[in-house]
Amino acid sequence: MEEILEALEKDDVKVLGLYGMGGVGKTTLIQEVAKRAEAMNLFDKILIAVVSQDPSIRTIQDQLASKLGLSLGDDKESDAVRAGQLHKKLEKTGKVLVILDDLWKHLDLRTVGIPSLDKHKGCKIVITTREKDVCDQMDCKNNTFFVMVLSEEEGWHLFKKMAGDCVTSAEVEPVAIEVAKECGGLPLAIVVVARALKEKNSTRWKDALRQLRASAPTNIKGMSKEVYSSLQLSYDYLDEDYNISIEQQMRYGIGLRLFHQAGRGGTMQEAREKADSFIDILKSACLLLDGDGKGTIQVHDVVRDFCLSSIASKGPPQVFLVKSGRELSEWPEIDTSIDYTAISLINNTLSN
């Protein structure tokens, strides 16, 4: 972290890149860097936008604008007009740090509205990505930082913190040490496994170790075996009393009849309470995160990849059409010969 902060203080450094495998803690690290930079008064404004695997320019613009207290007008405004508004605001803001989290490919900063870094001397960019090539494409030059996994000692310390006192028993500790090693020093894997096994007896710990060693992950770009197997374990260890459809978004649970009491003698309030209960279970298993805004939740990008892979591996074949946040104004062209399991067109402005 200190090296990153030192680089941010240098006038000649304009773009920095953090790269590492999924689940290694890039987002957590850059959030801590932002807090430290703010405490050190390095910038007048620090803006964070999550880009994701299938980026939407409009969504990125909205995230940055909201941090600046800027309204970019209604949905009828073009991306170019919105970019111009954001550009003007950023030029007037002074020293600005723009963090673009979870970048998967080159992003043209001009289309977003980020000023030329040569002209706006006070503006700096930090990106996080799974691929070093993306750092090169974004012109990070020598200002790239590889986010390494935790050492065995660091990993065990975090594992004990998450799993609690049960790992200190003479019967569990030897197995727990081996389980922690199977997590490969990846914070996400360590946290989800430790939370899944918290307060479990030695038999469950031994079974978990066998599962982790036997896991055979599918080919998911940027996901290691350790992360995949840990998420599979956490998914499998959800209480059997709860019939949770992970693959469906909880916000549509009532509409998809996941909560059968709604409309069948039960009340909407009861259905909402059931949904809240499911969300709490998933949060406890570290499969859901608190969102940035009140009453919102987030799914870690690695967890999302795992869920999609898990769905695809279980028959019958599942076919999804997902075009959320694509700025669509009309119904997309689709292959009518395909029997889609689900279609998601949320966060668009469909007129028909």
XYZ file of C-alpha atoms in Angstrom:
352
model
C 0.000 0.000 0.000
C 2.824 2.403 0.843
C 4.310 2.029 -2.635
C 0.964 2.887 -4.222
C 0.563 5.984 -2.059
C 4.102 7.089 -2.868
C 3.370 6.734 -6.577
C 0.192 8.802 -6.222
C 2.226 11.621 -4.690
C 4.518 11.865 -7.730
C 3.585 14.551 -10.259
C 4.750 12.544 -13.251
C 2.577 9.508 -12.438
C -0.811 9.731 -14.158
C -2.157 6.161 -14.356
C -1.580 3.306 -11.920
C -2.682 -0.296 -12.303
C -3.313 -3.019 -9.735
C -3.649 -6.539 -11.090
C -4.097 -9.992 -9.641
C -6.347 -13.031 -9.759
C -9.990 -12.879 -8.748
C -10.488 -13.029 -4.986
C -7.005 -11.792 -4.082
C -8.344 -8.549 -2.563
C -7.778 -5.844 -5.189
C -10.999 -4.001 -4.395
C -10.376 -4.096 -0.651
C -6.819 -2.831 -1.158
C -7.815 0.068 -3.389
C -10.576 1.075 -0.977
C -7.976 1.244 1.798
C -5.680 3.267 -0.476
C -8.552 5.697 -1.092
C -9.126 6.094 2.658
C -5.431 6.742 3.288
C -5.175 9.190 0.389
C -8.180 11.067 1.735
C -6.690 11.198 5.237
C -3.429 12.520 3.753
C -5.322 15.204 1.756
C -3.674 14.105 -1.475
C -6.773 14.940 -3.526
C -9.721 17.280 -3.448
C -12.017 14.487 -4.623
C -11.712 10.703 -4.785
C -14.158 8.974 -7.128
C -14.738 5.228 -7.446
C -16.642 3.504 -10.251
C -17.095 -0.238 -10.718
C -16.617 -1.036 -14.410
C -17.230 -4.829 -14.568
C -16.835 -7.380 -17.344
C -19.466 -5.853 -19.630
C -19.092 -2.103 -19.037
C -21.738 0.535 -19.668
C -20.388 4.049 -20.300
C -23.593 5.535 -18.920
C -23.350 3.537 -15.686
C -19.734 4.585 -15.170
C -20.687 8.220 -15.810
C -23.522 8.008 -13.286
C -21.243 6.574 -10.604
C -18.665 9.328 -11.036
C -21.263 12.094 -11.309
C -23.027 11.011 -8.123
C -19.754 11.358 -6.179
C -19.406 14.890 -7.572
C -22.992 15.870 -6.803
C -23.579 16.341 -10.525
C -26.833 15.627 -12.338
C -26.302 14.485 -15.916
C -29.860 15.167 -17.042
C -32.471 12.691 -18.213
C -32.072 9.459 -20.148
C -32.560 11.260 -23.476
C -29.149 12.904 -23.261
C -26.507 11.145 -25.369
C -23.384 9.647 -23.816
C -21.321 12.333 -25.581
C -23.345 15.177 -24.041
C -23.115 13.585 -20.599
C -19.368 13.096 -21.098
C -19.021 16.817 -21.845
C -20.846 17.731 -18.647
C -18.711 15.388 -16.572
C -15.552 16.669 -18.284
C -16.318 20.281 -17.352
C -17.081 19.363 -13.750
C -13.876 17.382 -13.339
C -11.761 20.189 -14.820
C -13.138 22.565 -12.192
C -12.702 20.147 -9.304
C -8.938 20.462 -8.866
C -6.915 17.436 -7.800
C -8.993 14.323 -8.531
C -8.328 10.611 -8.121
C -10.544 8.434 -10.318
C -10.563 4.745 -9.395
C -11.907 2.345 -12.025
C -12.455 -0.972 -10.293
C -12.716 -4.344 -12.062
C -11.620 -3.344 -15.556
C -11.545 -6.222 -18.066
C -10.410 -4.442 -21.225
C -9.222 -1.065 -22.524
C -11.566 1.800 -21.725
C -11.507 5.075 -23.675
C -11.518 7.652 -20.879
C -12.695 10.391 -23.255
C -15.983 8.598 -23.914
C -16.639 8.615 -20.169
C -15.812 12.290 -19.786
C -12.474 12.053 -17.987
C -10.213 14.931 -19.121
C -6.897 14.403 -20.857
C -4.371 13.641 -18.155
C -1.793 15.791 -19.965
C -4.058 18.844 -19.803
C -5.634 18.232 -16.402
C -2.467 17.961 -14.323
C -4.351 17.294 -11.089
C -6.214 14.217 -12.348
C -4.898 10.702 -11.729
C -6.359 7.311 -12.618
C -6.076 4.002 -10.760
C -7.424 0.794 -12.282
C -7.854 -2.694 -10.865
C -7.954 -5.701 -13.165
C -7.279 -9.423 -13.334
C -5.008 -9.056 -16.366
C -1.660 -7.247 -16.605
C -2.346 -6.702 -20.317
C -5.155 -4.343 -19.353
C -2.675 -2.261 -17.333
C -0.488 -2.036 -20.420
C -3.450 -1.080 -22.624
C -4.360 1.706 -20.189
C -0.821 3.096 -20.391
C 0.147 2.373 -16.797
C 3.744 1.990 -18.006
C 5.945 1.013 -15.050
C 3.327 1.982 -12.496
C 1.781 -1.451 -12.141
C 1.431 -3.335 -8.880
C 0.876 -7.075 -8.606
C -1.462 -7.913 -5.727
C -0.010 -11.058 -4.187
C -1.757 -13.745 -2.186
C -1.307 -13.843 1.581
C 1.604 -15.741 3.070
C 0.771 -18.977 4.862
C 1.116 -17.224 8.222
C -1.069 -14.279 7.157
C -3.648 -16.635 5.706
C -3.842 -18.686 8.897
C -4.210 -15.524 10.994
C -7.155 -14.361 8.853
C -8.662 -17.854 8.843
C -8.621 -18.078 12.650
C -10.170 -14.628 12.919
C -13.054 -15.613 10.622
C -13.616 -19.164 11.945
C -13.571 -18.295 15.640
C -12.506 -20.281 18.688
C -13.514 -23.664 17.270
C -10.206 -23.921 15.370
C -8.205 -23.876 18.603
C -9.494 -27.255 19.785
C -6.983 -30.112 19.650
C -9.310 -32.144 17.406
C -10.090 -29.428 14.856
C -6.881 -27.384 14.652
C -4.741 -29.826 12.603
C -7.523 -30.196 10.040
C -8.224 -26.452 10.053
C -4.584 -25.710 9.252
C -4.800 -27.957 6.185
C -8.126 -26.412 5.156
C -6.569 -22.943 5.383
C -3.680 -24.078 3.164
C -6.160 -25.277 0.532
C -7.408 -21.665 0.253
C -4.095 -20.745 -1.373
C -3.654 -17.446 0.458
C -6.660 -15.892 -1.290
C -8.636 -13.689 1.120
C -11.997 -14.373 -0.546
C -11.461 -18.143 -0.344
C -10.260 -17.922 3.264
C -13.222 -15.843 4.400
C -15.973 -17.911 2.757
C -14.515 -21.245 3.896
C -13.874 -20.093 7.455
C -17.373 -18.646 7.751
C -18.930 -21.805 6.270
C -17.186 -24.015 8.837
C -17.544 -21.785 11.877
C -18.798 -23.755 14.904
C -18.867 -27.013 12.895
C -17.642 -30.265 14.463
C -14.476 -32.114 13.453
C -16.380 -34.470 11.143
C -17.621 -31.534 9.062
C -14.122 -30.067 8.958
C -12.663 -33.341 7.662
C -15.417 -33.622 5.069
C -14.753 -30.026 3.974
C -11.037 -30.762 3.547
C -11.869 -33.729 1.302
C -14.225 -31.552 -0.748
C -11.653 -28.812 -1.211
C -9.002 -31.262 -2.351
C -11.366 -33.069 -4.721
C -12.934 -29.984 -6.314
C -12.607 -29.833 -10.094
C -13.515 -26.295 -11.217
C -14.650 -25.493 -14.697
C -12.628 -23.118 -16.859
C -13.637 -19.658 -15.598
C -11.326 -16.880 -16.735
C -9.405 -15.353 -13.851
C -10.725 -17.766 -11.199
C -8.315 -20.083 -9.435
C -9.087 -23.607 -8.232
C -8.851 -22.400 -4.629
C -11.527 -19.739 -5.069
C -13.837 -22.034 -7.024
C -13.601 -24.878 -4.517
C -14.105 -22.521 -1.563
C -17.232 -21.014 -3.113
C -18.558 -24.501 -3.916
C -18.035 -25.466 -0.293
C -19.761 -22.342 1.032
C -22.648 -22.911 -1.387
C -23.000 -26.575 -0.363
C -22.861 -25.764 3.341
C -25.871 -23.439 3.320
C -28.450 -24.848 5.733
C -30.555 -27.533 4.108
C -33.752 -26.097 5.615
C -33.609 -23.172 3.183
C -34.478 -23.783 -0.440
C -32.535 -20.849 -1.929
C -32.297 -20.298 -5.674
C -28.935 -18.522 -5.826
C -29.162 -18.039 -9.593
C -32.201 -15.810 -9.414
C -31.977 -12.269 -8.187
C -33.608 -11.885 -4.810
C -35.249 -8.609 -5.715
C -37.495 -10.513 -8.133
C -38.157 -13.376 -5.733
C -41.791 -12.513 -5.143
C -42.504 -12.108 -8.841
C -40.815 -15.431 -9.554
C -42.899 -17.103 -6.810
C -39.913 -18.025 -4.679
C -41.903 -17.039 -1.610
C -45.051 -19.082 -1.887
C -46.902 -17.404 0.958
C -47.237 -14.178 -1.077
C -50.650 -14.228 -2.704
C -51.571 -17.583 -1.096
C -52.930 -16.543 2.230
C -49.740 -14.830 3.298
C -48.955 -11.134 3.177
C -46.438 -9.182 1.154
C -44.766 -8.239 4.431
C -44.228 -11.909 5.252
C -42.676 -12.462 1.838
C -40.349 -9.500 2.339
C -39.304 -10.834 5.741
C -38.557 -14.205 4.155
C -36.455 -12.487 1.483
C -34.579 -10.556 4.182
C -33.929 -13.845 5.981
C -32.479 -15.419 2.819
C -30.273 -12.378 2.227
C -28.964 -12.560 5.801
C -28.063 -16.226 5.286
C -26.156 -15.408 2.103
C -24.377 -12.494 3.773
C -23.317 -14.755 6.640
C -21.821 -17.131 4.092
C -20.040 -14.167 2.435
C -21.887 -14.828 -0.821
C -23.540 -11.399 -0.677
C -22.089 -8.041 0.354
C -23.618 -4.817 1.595
C -24.055 -2.303 -1.218
C -22.878 1.269 -1.301
C -26.366 2.675 -0.717
C -28.840 2.003 2.057
C -30.976 -1.062 1.441
C -28.743 -2.371 -1.367
C -26.645 -5.506 -1.789
C -23.781 -6.465 -4.071
C -22.397 -9.710 -5.464
C -18.636 -10.047 -5.710
C -17.705 -10.508 -9.361
C -15.938 -13.776 -8.572
C -19.014 -15.094 -6.749
C -21.178 -14.133 -9.731
C -18.874 -16.049 -12.092
C -19.096 -19.081 -9.831
C -22.893 -18.963 -9.640
C -23.256 -18.773 -13.426
C -20.831 -21.659 -13.827
C -22.658 -23.677 -11.184
C -25.990 -23.129 -12.942
C -24.539 -24.154 -16.293
C -23.151 -27.393 -14.852
C -26.526 -28.643 -13.619
C -29.077 -30.003 -16.090
C -31.317 -29.459 -17.836
C -29.391 -26.876 -19.895
C -30.034 -23.314 -18.739
C -30.050 -20.537 -21.356
C -30.028 -16.939 -20.159
C -30.321 -13.694 -22.096
C -28.832 -10.920 -19.962
C -28.701 -7.429 -21.399
C -29.064 -5.336 -18.286
C -27.765 -1.772 -18.323
C -27.108 -1.807 -22.076
C -28.934 1.498 -22.717
C -31.495 -0.295 -24.875
C -34.504 1.684 -26.053
C -36.037 -1.189 -28.033
C -36.472 -4.911 -27.511
C -33.213 -6.630 -28.542
C -32.997 -9.005 -31.459
C -33.046 -12.571 -30.182
C -32.857 -16.043 -31.654
C -36.477 -17.211 -31.520
C -35.396 -20.828 -31.900
C -33.869 -20.754 -28.419
C -35.996 -21.636 -25.406
C -34.665 -19.129 -22.868
C -34.834 -20.026 -19.198
C -34.769 -16.369 -18.184
C -34.421 -12.944 -19.808
C -33.103 -9.908 -17.944
C -33.441 -6.419 -19.441
C -33.299 -4.349 -16.270
C -31.791 -0.850 -16.179
C -32.711 -0.040 -19.773
C -35.182 2.470 -21.206
C -37.413 0.257 -23.338
C -40.192 2.210 -25.035
C -42.110 -0.796 -26.354
